[in-house]
């Protein structure tokens, strides 16, 4: 069999943070940057993988079990395990991985890797699964093999992305539908600002936030916070722990902001969307407490320099900020961010204009 080449992108989330595992709403886009897997299947009992960003190779037996393989190759092993655990065939072979999705920056390099791998393995096995099911399997790889308690947003964004579209995701079903997202047509640029402070879940803070949301839901007598979405934040008076109540308030209000952004996109009202970005940033800072002084400085500087709105994107504690800015002011705003951050003694961030790109695809 000839080699299979499969690509999957990183993602950024426009709005709706930590809402996925609470069965709420989010609005991510796929990025132009992507991970490419070249897979040559055979009838062996293992897959040997190598990455252009790592030294050496790793041999992964097809009967691998959770935690057998650590590090970057654990995501590959996790996909193999998740497919086989679901009863699907996986062939042996060799796999080489290349990527321009930056690791540790909050743009979900892990999901890009998982989705490129699952696309290649599914193609080799002639697996006829839809993209939502593939996203579930890739999420299982990350949750149950690697041990990161993430939701499914990253995998859905990577697999389902479309150029000039954001993805309105309802995680209760889940359902995914594209929404036009083309700020360029309104002379607005989307800036992706990499703080160069690595985005880390290892500290347990992500798991802590998830547990807090689960406790709040239990206090309210529901299985997820989504079930009280339509009741408004007043319902949270029944949550015992005030910290848990604040965490839940972020989830309910960010869910509503996702819906409001979708409405504003119908009118290409980027001024309104910018204000919703700012409100989400404040909620992540004050209620969910997942930003940092470094991230706050970037977002605040962007707005003070003329951005329509700016917010952290991703799980928190580092990573990237997204800002909507008038095209004519983009360079000036980027310079102001670099100057303010350097002046505060942090690493100078990278600032790049980005847009919604193509989702996972078999390369011909």
CSV table of N, CA, C and O in Angstrom, one decimal, residues 130-204:
chain,number,residue,atom,x,y,z
A,130,UNK,N,-18.0,9.1,11.1
A,130,UNK,CA,-18.1,10.5,10.9
A,130,UNK,C,-17.1,11.2,11.8
A,130,UNK,O,-16.5,10.7,12.7
A,131,UNK,N,-17.0,12.5,11.5
A,131,UNK,CA,-16.0,13.3,12.2
A,131,UNK,C,-16.2,13.5,13.7
A,131,UNK,O,-15.3,13.6,14.5
A,132,UNK,N,-17.5,13.5,14.1
A,132,UNK,CA,-17.8,13.7,15.5
A,132,UNK,C,-17.4,12.4,16.2
A,132,UNK,O,-16.8,12.5,17.3
A,133,UNK,N,-17.6,11.2,15.6
A,133,UNK,CA,-17.2,10.0,16.2
A,133,UNK,C,-15.6,9.9,16.3
A,133,UNK,O,-15.1,9.5,17.3
A,134,UNK,N,-15.0,10.4,15.3
A,134,UNK,CA,-13.5,10.4,15.3
A,134,UNK,C,-13.0,11.4,16.4
A,134,UNK,O,-12.0,11.1,17.1
A,135,UNK,N,-13.7,12.5,16.6
A,135,UNK,CA,-13.4,13.4,17.6
A,135,UNK,C,-13.5,12.8,19.0
A,135,UNK,O,-12.7,13.0,19.9
A,136,UNK,N,-14.6,12.0,19.2
A,136,UNK,CA,-14.8,11.3,20.5
A,136,UNK,C,-13.6,10.3,20.8
A,136,UNK,O,-13.1,10.3,21.9
A,137,UNK,N,-13.2,9.6,19.7
A,137,UNK,CA,-12.1,8.7,19.9
A,137,UNK,C,-10.8,9.4,20.2
A,137,UNK,O,-10.0,9.0,21.1
A,138,UNK,N,-10.6,10.5,19.5
A,138,UNK,CA,-9.3,11.3,19.8
A,138,UNK,C,-9.4,11.9,21.2
A,138,UNK,O,-8.3,11.9,21.9
A,139,UNK,N,-10.5,12.3,21.6
A,139,UNK,CA,-10.7,12.8,23.0
A,139,UNK,C,-10.4,11.7,24.0
A,139,UNK,O,-9.7,11.9,25.0
A,140,UNK,N,-10.9,10.5,23.7
A,140,UNK,CA,-10.6,9.4,24.6
A,140,UNK,C,-9.1,9.1,24.7
A,140,UNK,O,-8.6,8.8,25.8
A,141,UNK,N,-8.4,9.3,23.6
A,141,UNK,CA,-7.0,9.1,23.7
A,141,UNK,C,-6.3,10.1,24.7
A,141,UNK,O,-5.5,9.7,25.4
A,142,UNK,N,-6.8,11.3,24.6
A,142,UNK,CA,-6.2,12.3,25.5
A,142,UNK,C,-6.7,12.1,27.0
A,142,UNK,O,-5.9,12.3,27.9
A,143,UNK,N,-7.9,11.8,27.1
A,143,UNK,CA,-8.5,11.7,28.5
A,143,UNK,C,-8.0,10.4,29.2
A,143,UNK,O,-7.4,10.4,30.3
A,144,UNK,N,-8.2,9.3,28.5
A,144,UNK,CA,-8.0,8.0,29.2
A,144,UNK,C,-6.6,7.3,29.0
A,144,UNK,O,-6.3,6.5,29.8
A,145,UNK,N,-5.9,7.7,27.9
A,145,UNK,CA,-4.6,7.2,27.7
A,145,UNK,C,-3.5,8.2,28.3
A,145,UNK,O,-2.7,7.8,29.1
A,146,UNK,N,-3.6,9.4,27.8
A,146,UNK,CA,-2.6,10.4,28.2
A,146,UNK,C,-2.9,10.9,29.7
A,146,UNK,O,-2.0,11.1,30.5
A,147,UNK,N,-4.2,11.0,30.0
A,147,UNK,CA,-4.6,11.4,31.3
A,147,UNK,C,-4.9,12.9,31.5
A,147,UNK,O,-4.9,13.4,32.6
A,148,UNK,N,-5.2,13.6,30.4
A,148,UNK,CA,-5.5,15.0,30.4
A,148,UNK,C,-7.1,15.1,30.3
A,148,UNK,O,-7.7,14.7,29.4
A,149,UNK,N,-7.7,15.7,31.3
A,149,UNK,CA,-9.2,15.7,31.4
A,149,UNK,C,-9.8,16.8,30.6
A,149,UNK,O,-10.7,17.6,31.0
A,150,UNK,N,-9.5,16.8,29.3
A,150,UNK,CA,-10.0,17.9,28.4
A,150,UNK,C,-11.4,17.5,27.8
A,150,UNK,O,-11.8,16.4,27.8
A,151,UNK,N,-12.1,18.6,27.4
A,151,UNK,CA,-13.3,18.4,26.6
A,151,UNK,C,-13.0,18.0,25.2
A,151,UNK,O,-11.9,17.7,24.8
A,152,UNK,N,-14.0,18.1,24.3
A,152,UNK,CA,-13.9,17.6,22.9
A,152,UNK,C,-13.7,18.8,21.9
A,152,UNK,O,-13.6,18.6,20.7
A,153,UNK,N,-13.7,20.0,22.4
A,153,UNK,CA,-13.6,21.2,21.5
A,153,UNK,C,-12.4,21.1,20.6
A,153,UNK,O,-12.5,21.3,19.4
A,154,UNK,N,-11.2,20.8,21.1
A,154,UNK,CA,-10.0,20.8,20.3
A,154,UNK,C,-10.1,19.9,19.1
A,154,UNK,O,-9.8,20.2,18.0
A,155,UNK,N,-10.6,18.7,19.4
A,155,UNK,CA,-10.6,17.7,18.3
A,155,UNK,C,-11.7,18.0,17.3
A,155,UNK,O,-11.5,17.8,16.1
A,156,UNK,N,-12.9,18.5,17.8
A,156,UNK,CA,-13.9,18.9,16.8
A,156,UNK,C,-13.4,20.0,15.9
A,156,UNK,O,-13.7,20.0,14.7
A,157,UNK,N,-12.8,21.0,16.5
A,157,UNK,CA,-12.3,22.1,15.7
A,157,UNK,C,-11.3,21.7,14.7
A,157,UNK,O,-11.3,22.1,13.5
A,158,UNK,N,-10.4,20.8,15.1
A,158,UNK,CA,-9.3,20.3,14.2
A,158,UNK,C,-9.9,19.5,13.0
A,158,UNK,O,-9.5,19.6,11.9
A,159,UNK,N,-10.9,18.7,13.4
A,159,UNK,CA,-11.5,17.8,12.3
A,159,UNK,C,-12.5,18.5,11.4
A,159,UNK,O,-12.6,18.1,10.3
A,160,UNK,N,-13.2,19.4,12.0
A,160,UNK,CA,-14.4,20.0,11.3
A,160,UNK,C,-14.2,21.4,10.7
A,160,UNK,O,-15.1,22.0,10.1
A,161,UNK,N,-13.0,22.0,11.0
A,161,UNK,CA,-12.8,23.4,10.6
A,161,UNK,C,-13.0,23.6,9.1
A,161,UNK,O,-12.8,22.8,8.3
A,162,UNK,N,-13.3,24.9,8.8
A,162,UNK,CA,-13.5,25.3,7.4
A,162,UNK,C,-12.9,26.7,7.2
A,162,UNK,O,-13.0,27.5,8.1
A,163,UNK,N,-12.4,27.0,6.0
A,163,UNK,CA,-11.9,28.4,5.8
A,163,UNK,C,-13.0,29.4,5.9
A,163,UNK,O,-14.1,29.2,5.5
A,164,UNK,N,-12.7,30.5,6.6
A,164,UNK,CA,-13.6,31.6,6.8
A,164,UNK,C,-14.9,31.2,7.5
A,164,UNK,O,-15.9,31.8,7.3
A,165,UNK,N,-14.8,30.2,8.3
A,165,UNK,CA,-15.9,29.8,9.2
A,165,UNK,C,-15.4,29.6,10.6
A,165,UNK,O,-14.3,29.0,10.8
A,166,UNK,N,-16.2,30.0,11.5
A,166,UNK,CA,-16.1,29.5,12.9
A,166,UNK,C,-17.1,28.3,13.1
A,166,UNK,O,-18.0,28.2,12.3
A,167,UNK,N,-16.8,27.5,14.1
A,167,UNK,CA,-17.6,26.4,14.4
A,167,UNK,C,-18.5,26.6,15.6
A,167,UNK,O,-17.9,26.7,16.7
A,168,UNK,N,-19.8,26.7,15.5
A,168,UNK,CA,-20.6,26.8,16.6
A,168,UNK,C,-20.9,25.4,17.1
A,168,UNK,O,-21.5,24.6,16.4
A,169,UNK,N,-20.3,25.1,18.3
A,169,UNK,CA,-20.4,23.7,18.8
A,169,UNK,C,-21.4,23.7,20.1
A,169,UNK,O,-21.2,24.5,21.0
A,170,UNK,N,-22.3,22.8,20.0
A,170,UNK,CA,-23.2,22.5,21.2
A,170,UNK,C,-22.7,21.2,21.7
A,170,UNK,O,-22.9,20.2,21.0
A,171,UNK,N,-22.1,21.2,22.8
A,171,UNK,CA,-21.5,19.9,23.3
A,171,UNK,C,-22.5,19.0,24.0
A,171,UNK,O,-22.1,17.8,24.3
A,172,UNK,N,-23.8,19.4,24.1
A,172,UNK,CA,-24.7,18.4,24.7
A,172,UNK,C,-25.0,17.3,23.7
A,172,UNK,O,-25.2,16.2,24.2
A,173,UNK,N,-25.1,17.6,22.4
A,173,UNK,CA,-25.4,16.5,21.5
A,173,UNK,C,-24.3,15.5,21.2
A,173,UNK,O,-24.5,14.3,21.3
A,174,UNK,N,-23.1,15.9,20.7
A,174,UNK,CA,-22.8,17.3,20.3
A,174,UNK,C,-23.2,17.6,18.8
A,174,UNK,O,-23.4,16.6,18.0
A,175,UNK,N,-23.3,18.8,18.5
A,175,UNK,CA,-23.6,19.2,17.1
A,175,UNK,C,-22.6,20.3,16.7
A,175,UNK,O,-22.1,21.1,17.6
A,176,UNK,N,-22.2,20.4,15.5
A,176,UNK,CA,-21.3,21.4,15.0
A,176,UNK,C,-21.9,22.0,13.7
A,176,UNK,O,-22.3,21.3,12.8
A,177,UNK,N,-22.0,23.3,13.7
A,177,UNK,CA,-22.4,24.0,12.4
A,177,UNK,C,-21.6,25.2,12.2
A,177,UNK,O,-21.2,25.9,13.1
A,178,UNK,N,-21.2,25.4,10.9
A,178,UNK,CA,-20.3,26.5,10.6
A,178,UNK,C,-21.1,27.8,10.6
A,178,UNK,O,-22.2,27.9,10.2
A,179,UNK,N,-20.3,28.9,11.0
A,179,UNK,CA,-20.8,30.2,11.1
A,179,UNK,C,-19.8,31.1,10.3
A,179,UNK,O,-18.6,31.0,10.6
A,180,UNK,N,-20.3,31.9,9.4
A,180,UNK,CA,-19.3,32.8,8.7
A,180,UNK,C,-18.5,33.6,9.7
A,180,UNK,O,-19.1,34.4,10.5
A,181,UNK,N,-17.2,33.5,9.5
A,181,UNK,CA,-16.3,34.4,10.3
A,181,UNK,C,-15.2,34.9,9.4
A,181,UNK,O,-14.3,34.2,9.0
A,182,UNK,N,-15.4,36.1,8.9
A,182,UNK,CA,-14.6,36.7,7.9
A,182,UNK,C,-14.3,38.2,8.2
A,182,UNK,O,-14.8,39.1,7.6
A,183,UNK,N,-13.5,38.4,9.3
A,183,UNK,CA,-13.3,39.8,9.7
A,183,UNK,C,-12.6,40.6,8.6
A,183,UNK,O,-12.8,41.8,8.6
A,184,UNK,N,-11.8,39.9,7.8
A,184,UNK,CA,-11.1,40.7,6.8
A,184,UNK,C,-12.0,41.5,5.9
A,184,UNK,O,-11.7,42.6,5.4
A,185,UNK,N,-13.2,40.9,5.6
A,185,UNK,CA,-14.2,41.6,4.8
A,185,UNK,C,-14.7,42.8,5.4
A,185,UNK,O,-15.3,43.7,4.7
A,186,UNK,N,-14.5,43.0,6.7
A,186,UNK,CA,-15.0,44.2,7.4
A,186,UNK,C,-13.8,45.1,7.9
A,186,UNK,O,-13.9,45.9,8.8
A,187,UNK,N,-12.6,44.9,7.2
A,187,UNK,CA,-11.4,45.6,7.5
A,187,UNK,C,-11.0,45.4,9.0
A,187,UNK,O,-10.5,46.4,9.7
A,188,UNK,N,-11.2,44.2,9.5
A,188,UNK,CA,-10.9,43.9,10.9
A,188,UNK,C,-9.9,42.7,10.8
A,188,UNK,O,-10.1,41.8,10.0
A,189,UNK,N,-8.8,42.7,11.5
A,189,UNK,CA,-7.9,41.6,11.6
A,189,UNK,C,-8.0,40.9,12.9
A,189,UNK,O,-8.3,41.5,13.9
A,190,UNK,N,-7.8,39.6,12.8
A,190,UNK,CA,-7.7,38.7,14.0
A,190,UNK,C,-6.2,38.5,14.3
A,190,UNK,O,-5.5,37.9,13.5
A,191,UNK,N,-5.7,39.1,15.4
A,191,UNK,CA,-4.4,38.9,15.8
A,191,UNK,C,-4.3,37.7,16.8
A,191,UNK,O,-5.1,37.6,17.8
A,192,UNK,N,-3.3,36.9,16.6
A,192,UNK,CA,-2.9,35.8,17.5
A,192,UNK,C,-1.6,36.2,18.2
A,192,UNK,O,-0.6,36.3,17.6
A,193,UNK,N,-1.7,36.4,19.5
A,193,UNK,CA,-0.5,36.9,20.3
A,193,UNK,C,-0.1,35.8,21.2
A,193,UNK,O,-0.8,35.4,22.1
A,194,UNK,N,1.1,35.2,20.9
A,194,UNK,CA,1.6,34.2,21.7
A,194,UNK,C,2.5,34.8,22.8
A,194,UNK,O,3.5,35.4,22.5
A,195,UNK,N,2.0,34.6,24.0
A,195,UNK,CA,2.7,35.2,25.2
A,195,UNK,C,4.1,34.6,25.4
A,195,UNK,O,5.0,35.2,26.0
A,196,UNK,N,4.4,33.4,24.8
A,196,UNK,CA,5.6,32.7,25.0
A,196,UNK,C,5.8,32.2,26.4
A,196,UNK,O,6.9,31.9,26.9
A,197,UNK,N,4.7,32.2,27.1
A,197,UNK,CA,4.6,31.6,28.4
A,197,UNK,C,3.9,30.3,28.2
A,197,UNK,O,2.7,30.3,27.9
A,198,UNK,N,4.5,29.1,28.3
A,198,UNK,CA,3.9,27.8,27.9
A,198,UNK,C,2.6,27.6,28.6
A,198,UNK,O,2.4,27.9,29.8
A,199,UNK,N,1.7,27.1,27.8
A,199,UNK,CA,0.3,26.7,28.3
A,199,UNK,C,0.4,25.4,28.9
A,199,UNK,O,0.8,24.4,28.3
A,200,UNK,N,0.2,25.3,30.2
A,200,UNK,CA,0.4,24.0,31.0
A,200,UNK,C,-0.9,23.6,31.7
A,200,UNK,O,-1.6,24.4,32.3
A,201,UNK,N,-1.1,22.3,31.6
A,201,UNK,CA,-2.2,21.7,32.4
A,201,UNK,C,-1.6,20.8,33.5
A,201,UNK,O,-2.3,20.3,34.3
A,202,UNK,N,-0.3,20.6,33.5
A,202,UNK,CA,0.3,19.6,34.3
A,202,UNK,C,0.2,20.0,35.8
A,202,UNK,O,0.2,19.1,36.7
A,203,UNK,N,0.0,21.3,36.1
A,203,UNK,CA,-0.1,21.7,37.5
A,203,UNK,C,-1.4,21.2,38.2
A,203,UNK,O,-1.6,21.2,39.4
A,204,UNK,N,-2.3,20.6,37.4
A,204,UNK,CA,-3.6,20.2,38.0
A,204,UNK,C,-4.7,21.2,38.0
A,204,UNK,O,-5.8,21.0,38.5
